[in-house]
Short mmCIF file of C-alpha atoms in Angstrom, two decimals:
data_model
loop_
_atom_site.label_atom_id
_atom_site.label_comp_id
_atom_site.label_asym_id
_atom_site.label_seq_id
_atom_site.Cartn_x
_atom_site.Cartn_y
_atom_site.Cartn_z
CA MET N 13 0.00 0.00 0.00
CA LEU N 14 1.29 3.50 -0.85
CA SER N 15 1.87 5.88 2.02
CA LYS N 16 0.13 9.24 2.25
CA GLN N 17 3.48 11.08 2.22
CA PHE N 18 4.61 9.29 -0.96
CA ILE N 19 1.35 10.12 -2.74
CA GLN N 20 1.61 13.80 -1.72
CA GLN N 21 5.15 14.01 -3.13
CA ILE N 22 3.90 12.71 -6.47
CA VAL N 23 0.86 15.00 -6.57
CA ARG N 24 2.57 18.07 -5.07
CA PRO N 25 6.33 17.81 -5.55
CA GLU N 26 8.51 20.13 -3.47
CA PRO N 27 9.34 23.31 -5.39
CA SER N 28 12.94 23.47 -6.45
CA SER N 29 14.96 26.54 -5.58
CA THR N 30 17.26 28.37 -7.93
CA VAL N 31 20.19 30.52 -6.88
CA HIS N 32 20.93 33.62 -8.97
CA HIS N 33 24.38 35.26 -8.73
CA GLU N 34 24.96 38.86 -9.75
CA CYS N 35 27.34 41.73 -9.20
CA ARG N 36 26.18 44.13 -6.49
CA HIS N 37 27.92 47.02 -8.21
CA CYS N 38 26.57 46.81 -11.77
CA GLY N 39 23.90 44.06 -11.64
CA TYR N 40 25.62 41.82 -14.20
CA SER N 41 24.57 38.14 -13.91
CA VAL N 42 27.55 35.88 -13.21
CA GLU N 43 28.17 32.16 -12.85
CA GLU N 44 28.23 30.56 -9.39
CA ASP N 45 32.00 30.10 -9.19
CA VAL N 46 32.96 33.65 -10.26
CA ASP N 47 34.81 35.74 -7.67
CA GLU N 48 35.04 38.93 -9.73
CA CYS N 49 32.55 40.54 -12.08
CA PRO N 50 33.80 40.30 -15.68
CA GLN N 51 31.84 43.46 -16.57
CA CYS N 52 33.11 45.95 -13.96
CA GLY N 53 35.75 44.10 -11.89
CA SER N 54 33.89 44.33 -8.58
CA ARG N 55 34.39 41.49 -6.10
CA GLU N 56 30.97 42.05 -4.49
CA ILE N 57 28.95 39.12 -5.81
CA ALA N 58 25.47 38.52 -4.38
CA ALA N 59 23.61 35.20 -4.33
CA TYR N 60 19.80 35.26 -4.28
CA ASP N 61 17.85 32.10 -3.47
CA LEU N 62 14.75 32.14 -5.67
CA GLU N 63 12.12 29.71 -4.49
#
């Protein structure tokens, strides 16, 4: 017999989160492993968890 929790996961899967990385100085979108913005050279990289 299938459990209630298993059925709920199939019907309503958990939403996946996405992380967006961008330069705080100029707003340029960068890859996750970038330490310096290729557009302006700033080292202030922000990560936003988008759910």
